[in-house]
Amino acid sequence: MSAQMITDANATILLNRLMAIKESGQNFYLVLDSFRQSSYYIIQHMIHENLKQDLDILYVSFETISRPSYATEYIDCIDISGKTLNDKIGKILKSRFGGSIGNKNKAVLMIDSLNFIKDEELSEFMQMIYNVDKNIIVIGTFHLSYPVRSVRSLHLNYPRGLEFLKFVASSIFEVLPLDYKSTNEEEKDFAEKYFGSPCHKGSNSYKYVLKLVVRKKSGRSVRFKYVVDSLKYVSSNIQDSEDEDSEYEIESSLDASKEEDLLKGLTTFRLSTTAGERKSREEVELPYMEAQSEGGRVGGAIVYEFEKDDDYDEEDAFEDPF
Amino acid sequence: MASYFLAEKQQFNIFDDSTVISPKLLQNDSTTSFSTITSCPGSSSSWLVRLLIKNLSDLAKDNDDHISVFFVSFIENKNFWDTAMRKLNVNISFKKSSRSKFHFHFIDCFTDLFTKKLSINDLTDLSVKTFFVNYIIRQILAKYERFSSNSKMVIFIHNPEILLSSTMLQSLTLFNLILTAIKLTKCKLLFHVSNLSPKLADFSNSLNNDNSLEYKITDYISRLHYISNFNLHITPLKTGAASDITGKLSVVNGSRPVVDVISKNDQSLSIVEKQFLYFINKDGNPVFYFM
């Protein structure tokens, strides 16, 4: 119980420190958002936490209509990409910081959407920023619900933008609507399939779920999940019943669609499962899951219990004889 | 179905201060709001557009501000809207001397689009972009300057994605053009009206050809949804047809709130998320029921 309370307190402190841009070694915040919950509120929350300290915020805009009030410099990048973009931002960064951010102000480069930079240009772009000064803090949003480009003839072996960003980010903030689990999948499927709109009720609220992955300098990474209220600026850590991973979720949904394809058109019966059925099936707690929680603590150790007739042999039968 | 009959008639409003379009939104000098209106096959958004225009004209009557509406349409001509406005009792004939505080400008991108405005032999990304800037944005700016300067500008743009399907225009270019139009005209409000076919706008992430029309449309609509302040979506009834209900209208928050709720703390400008059942009666006027 007390250990749990300590973890909760730690999680909250960590989030507060991150929001206030005080955690050392954290210089690239990747914010992942979707149609249903945009990064707007979490960014506003960060700005609020930093009102007291002098932040130099350079706002790189690809899709923002009006200049945000907190931006000290607003860089309009509509319709530019590639080398022109790198040159433009590099020039501004150099003239402002010129390699001497030092200890006084913190320099933040906020990018409203990293989706506008092509996959193959992302690494060059990030490199350009950190070449100016590695103390620049980058806060970049990446929209998850864009259609993914498939033609990659020139850069076949290059990682996808999202994969690359997840790899280089020092902390990943994934924002989700409060009801991201309980939405009636069947209804959502139906709505998207037949009525072609990505919008649903209950989207983009100031109260949302935040999944946080923080990579420490030591190489260890921690994961927490919070419910954040960005109007009151409070957050609370919540426990995950199952140890889920966003990658895992993607994989399982892929499997499901494969299964559906296989069974399609074979009979007049419905052999596949609907999204709703799959969800309820996943929610059933199987008996061995309970055993896992206790036994899981021993990890992979082999525990051999001797019985009275057992012959104890000191030598390791599998030992290398030489 | 029983619940439909029990449902009470509702006032239709989008904003928290019980208005369809809040006058505060137009008075706010520093921001531009962006809204998407989408409908899908089996439903139509023209009644909603008419209702919004009527509302804007009433707003001009009741307030001190002049309001000018610029209607850019790729699927209707001027006659269509002249008739519609007459039916709504909205006076759209104006002169600089006239007292009317409501100005309606129609920009016809439907008539002769591929014969005179665009050359059928030259439909590259660049030439369509030039057409968009020169014909649409410049015309809006010129008309505004000439007839309606100092008024609050509201733009409706109807089905520009037709350019994606008929020309080489890329989705990113069209999106940037819309952003440029907003920035150059400094309009207070822009409604992007489109009719989405679920065949073409597929949000399930299963597209596999970048040059396909599906990719272009989905990409374009996705981008719009990430900058919108509120979305209005019209669908037919799930159950098919009914004699007393025409369809369903959902008012949903966009990716960004209408005003900086946090810094300005003005709740009256927030959106009330609602779903309405609506019925278009014989006169073409909608009646709303709460869902």
mmCIF file of C-alpha atoms in Angstrom, chain A residues 33-35 37-41 44-45 48 59 61-70 74 76 78-80 112 115-116 142-152 187 190-205 230-231 233, chain B residues 30-34 38 40-41 129 172-173 175-176 179-180 182-183 196-198 201 203-205 207-211 215 218-219 221-223 225-227 229 231 233 235-238 251-257 259-263 267 273-275:
data_model
loop_
_atom_site.group_PDB
_atom_site.id
_atom_site.type_symbol
_atom_site.label_atom_id
_atom_site.label_comp_id
_atom_site.label_asym_id
_atom_site.label_seq_id
_atom_site.Cartn_x
_atom_site.Cartn_y
_atom_site.Cartn_z
ATOM 1 C CA ASP A 33 -2.315 12.987 -30.602
ATOM 2 C CA SER A 34 -5.317 12.006 -32.661
ATOM 3 C CA PHE A 35 -8.587 13.432 -34.001
ATOM 4 C CA GLN A 37 -7.811 14.216 -28.446
ATOM 5 C CA SER A 38 -5.496 16.860 -29.775
ATOM 6 C CA SER A 39 -2.296 18.080 -28.195
ATOM 7 C CA TYR A 40 -3.740 21.562 -27.655
ATOM 8 C CA TYR A 41 -4.524 21.202 -23.963
ATOM 9 C CA GLN A 44 -1.321 24.912 -22.942
ATOM 10 C CA HIS A 45 -0.739 23.100 -19.675
ATOM 11 C CA HIS A 48 1.001 27.519 -17.869
ATOM 12 C CA TYR A 59 6.851 28.495 -32.680
ATOM 13 C CA SER A 61 3.866 26.687 -37.649
ATOM 14 C CA PHE A 62 2.752 24.431 -40.455
ATOM 15 C CA GLU A 63 -0.930 24.409 -39.637
ATOM 16 C CA THR A 64 -1.658 27.034 -36.990
ATOM 17 C CA ILE A 65 -4.045 29.755 -38.084
ATOM 18 C CA SER A 66 -3.415 32.436 -35.477
ATOM 19 C CA ARG A 67 -0.167 33.142 -33.734
ATOM 20 C CA PRO A 68 -0.262 31.796 -30.171
ATOM 21 C CA SER A 69 0.079 34.510 -27.531
ATOM 22 C CA TYR A 70 2.951 32.748 -25.791
ATOM 23 C CA TYR A 74 6.508 32.809 -34.812
ATOM 24 C CA ASP A 76 5.451 30.609 -40.577
ATOM 25 C CA ILE A 78 3.345 27.033 -44.722
ATOM 26 C CA ASP A 79 4.314 25.552 -48.034
ATOM 27 C CA ILE A 80 8.029 25.102 -47.379
ATOM 28 C CA ASP A 112 2.853 22.298 -34.329
ATOM 29 C CA ASN A 115 3.779 15.250 -39.888
ATOM 30 C CA PHE A 116 4.575 18.026 -42.316
ATOM 31 C CA PHE A 142 2.821 14.178 -34.223
ATOM 32 C CA HIS A 143 -0.699 13.362 -35.395
ATOM 33 C CA LEU A 144 -1.378 9.663 -35.291
ATOM 34 C CA SER A 145 -4.515 9.615 -37.393
ATOM 35 C CA TYR A 146 -3.084 10.774 -40.701
ATOM 36 C CA PRO A 147 -3.128 8.264 -43.496
ATOM 37 C CA VAL A 148 0.312 6.681 -43.787
ATOM 38 C CA ARG A 149 2.255 7.200 -46.980
ATOM 39 C CA SER A 150 3.118 4.012 -48.726
ATOM 40 C CA VAL A 151 5.218 4.944 -51.736
ATOM 41 C CA ARG A 152 8.766 4.847 -50.502
ATOM 42 C CA GLU A 187 -20.823 1.781 -33.224
ATOM 43 C CA PHE A 190 -20.179 1.627 -38.212
ATOM 44 C CA ALA A 191 -19.895 5.379 -38.074
ATOM 45 C CA GLU A 192 -16.520 5.426 -39.739
ATOM 46 C CA LYS A 193 -17.400 2.876 -42.326
ATOM 47 C CA TYR A 194 -20.644 4.323 -43.524
ATOM 48 C CA PHE A 195 -20.680 7.941 -42.541
ATOM 49 C CA GLY A 196 -17.115 8.949 -43.235
ATOM 50 C CA SER A 197 -16.368 11.299 -40.408
ATOM 51 C CA PRO A 198 -13.663 10.927 -37.848
ATOM 52 C CA CYS A 199 -15.439 13.093 -35.291
ATOM 53 C CA HIS A 200 -17.258 11.739 -32.295
ATOM 54 C CA LYS A 201 -18.888 13.191 -29.281
ATOM 55 C CA GLY A 202 -16.670 13.543 -26.237
ATOM 56 C CA SER A 203 -13.586 14.465 -28.225
ATOM 57 C CA ASN A 204 -10.981 17.069 -27.417
ATOM 58 C CA SER A 205 -11.938 17.753 -23.838
ATOM 59 C CA SER A 230 -5.791 21.077 -17.941
ATOM 60 C CA LEU A 231 -8.313 23.648 -16.763
ATOM 61 C CA TYR A 233 -3.903 22.012 -13.895
ATOM 62 C CA SER B 30 -7.105 38.474 -33.122
ATOM 63 C CA THR B 31 -8.469 35.088 -34.020
ATOM 64 C CA THR B 32 -9.995 33.285 -36.935
ATOM 65 C CA SER B 33 -12.251 30.325 -36.398
ATOM 66 C CA PHE B 34 -12.411 27.394 -38.711
ATOM 67 C CA THR B 38 -19.472 17.451 -43.544
ATOM 68 C CA CYS B 40 -22.347 11.942 -46.385
ATOM 69 C CA PRO B 41 -24.341 10.333 -49.184
ATOM 70 C CA LYS B 129 -2.605 26.580 -57.286
ATOM 71 C CA LEU B 172 -1.089 19.218 -49.025
ATOM 72 C CA THR B 173 -1.170 22.027 -51.594
ATOM 73 C CA PHE B 175 -4.647 22.440 -47.475
ATOM 74 C CA ASN B 176 -1.939 25.103 -47.633
ATOM 75 C CA LEU B 179 -4.598 28.223 -44.752
ATOM 76 C CA THR B 180 -3.220 30.929 -47.013
ATOM 77 C CA ILE B 182 -7.503 32.418 -44.108
ATOM 78 C CA LYS B 183 -4.286 34.269 -43.392
ATOM 79 C CA LEU B 196 -17.770 12.980 -47.921
ATOM 80 C CA SER B 197 -18.177 9.667 -49.527
ATOM 81 C CA PRO B 198 -17.013 6.969 -47.125
ATOM 82 C CA ALA B 201 -12.579 9.339 -47.064
ATOM 83 C CA PHE B 203 -10.010 6.908 -41.850
ATOM 84 C CA SER B 204 -9.180 3.315 -41.072
ATOM 85 C CA ASN B 205 -5.544 3.725 -42.087
ATOM 86 C CA LEU B 207 -4.713 3.059 -47.774
ATOM 87 C CA ASN B 208 -1.922 1.776 -49.857
ATOM 88 C CA ASN B 209 -1.471 4.099 -52.751
ATOM 89 C CA ASP B 210 -0.288 7.649 -52.254
ATOM 90 C CA ASN B 211 -1.502 8.811 -55.604
ATOM 91 C CA TYR B 215 -5.357 8.949 -50.121
ATOM 92 C CA THR B 218 -8.482 11.342 -46.642
ATOM 93 C CA ASP B 219 -5.229 13.204 -46.155
ATOM 94 C CA ILE B 221 -9.872 15.989 -44.671
ATOM 95 C CA SER B 222 -7.588 14.742 -41.883
ATOM 96 C CA ARG B 223 -5.504 17.876 -42.071
ATOM 97 C CA HIS B 225 -9.828 18.244 -38.806
ATOM 98 C CA TYR B 226 -6.577 19.020 -37.041
ATOM 99 C CA ILE B 227 -7.051 22.756 -37.432
ATOM 100 C CA ASN B 229 -12.409 24.694 -33.957
ATOM 101 C CA ASN B 231 -17.147 20.294 -36.616
ATOM 102 C CA HIS B 233 -21.457 16.475 -39.283
ATOM 103 C CA THR B 235 -25.664 11.775 -41.355
ATOM 104 C CA PRO B 236 -28.808 10.055 -42.502
ATOM 105 C CA LEU B 237 -30.695 7.925 -40.017
ATOM 106 C CA LYS B 238 -28.959 4.704 -39.156
ATOM 107 C CA VAL B 251 -21.935 19.269 -33.160
ATOM 108 C CA VAL B 252 -18.485 18.173 -32.061
ATOM 109 C CA ASN B 253 -15.466 19.959 -30.622
ATOM 110 C CA GLY B 254 -12.629 20.516 -33.023
ATOM 111 C CA SER B 255 -8.961 20.021 -32.290
ATOM 112 C CA ARG B 256 -8.603 23.501 -30.899
ATOM 113 C CA PRO B 257 -11.186 25.358 -28.828
ATOM 114 C CA VAL B 259 -10.891 30.824 -28.060
ATOM 115 C CA ASP B 260 -7.931 30.228 -25.913
ATOM 116 C CA VAL B 261 -10.176 28.947 -23.136
ATOM 117 C CA ILE B 262 -7.320 28.746 -20.733
ATOM 118 C CA SER B 263 -5.867 32.197 -21.140
ATOM 119 C CA GLN B 267 -16.765 29.894 -21.385
ATOM 120 C CA GLU B 273 -21.414 19.176 -27.967
ATOM 121 C CA LYS B 274 -24.818 17.895 -28.985
ATOM 122 C CA GLN B 275 -26.553 15.592 -31.343
#
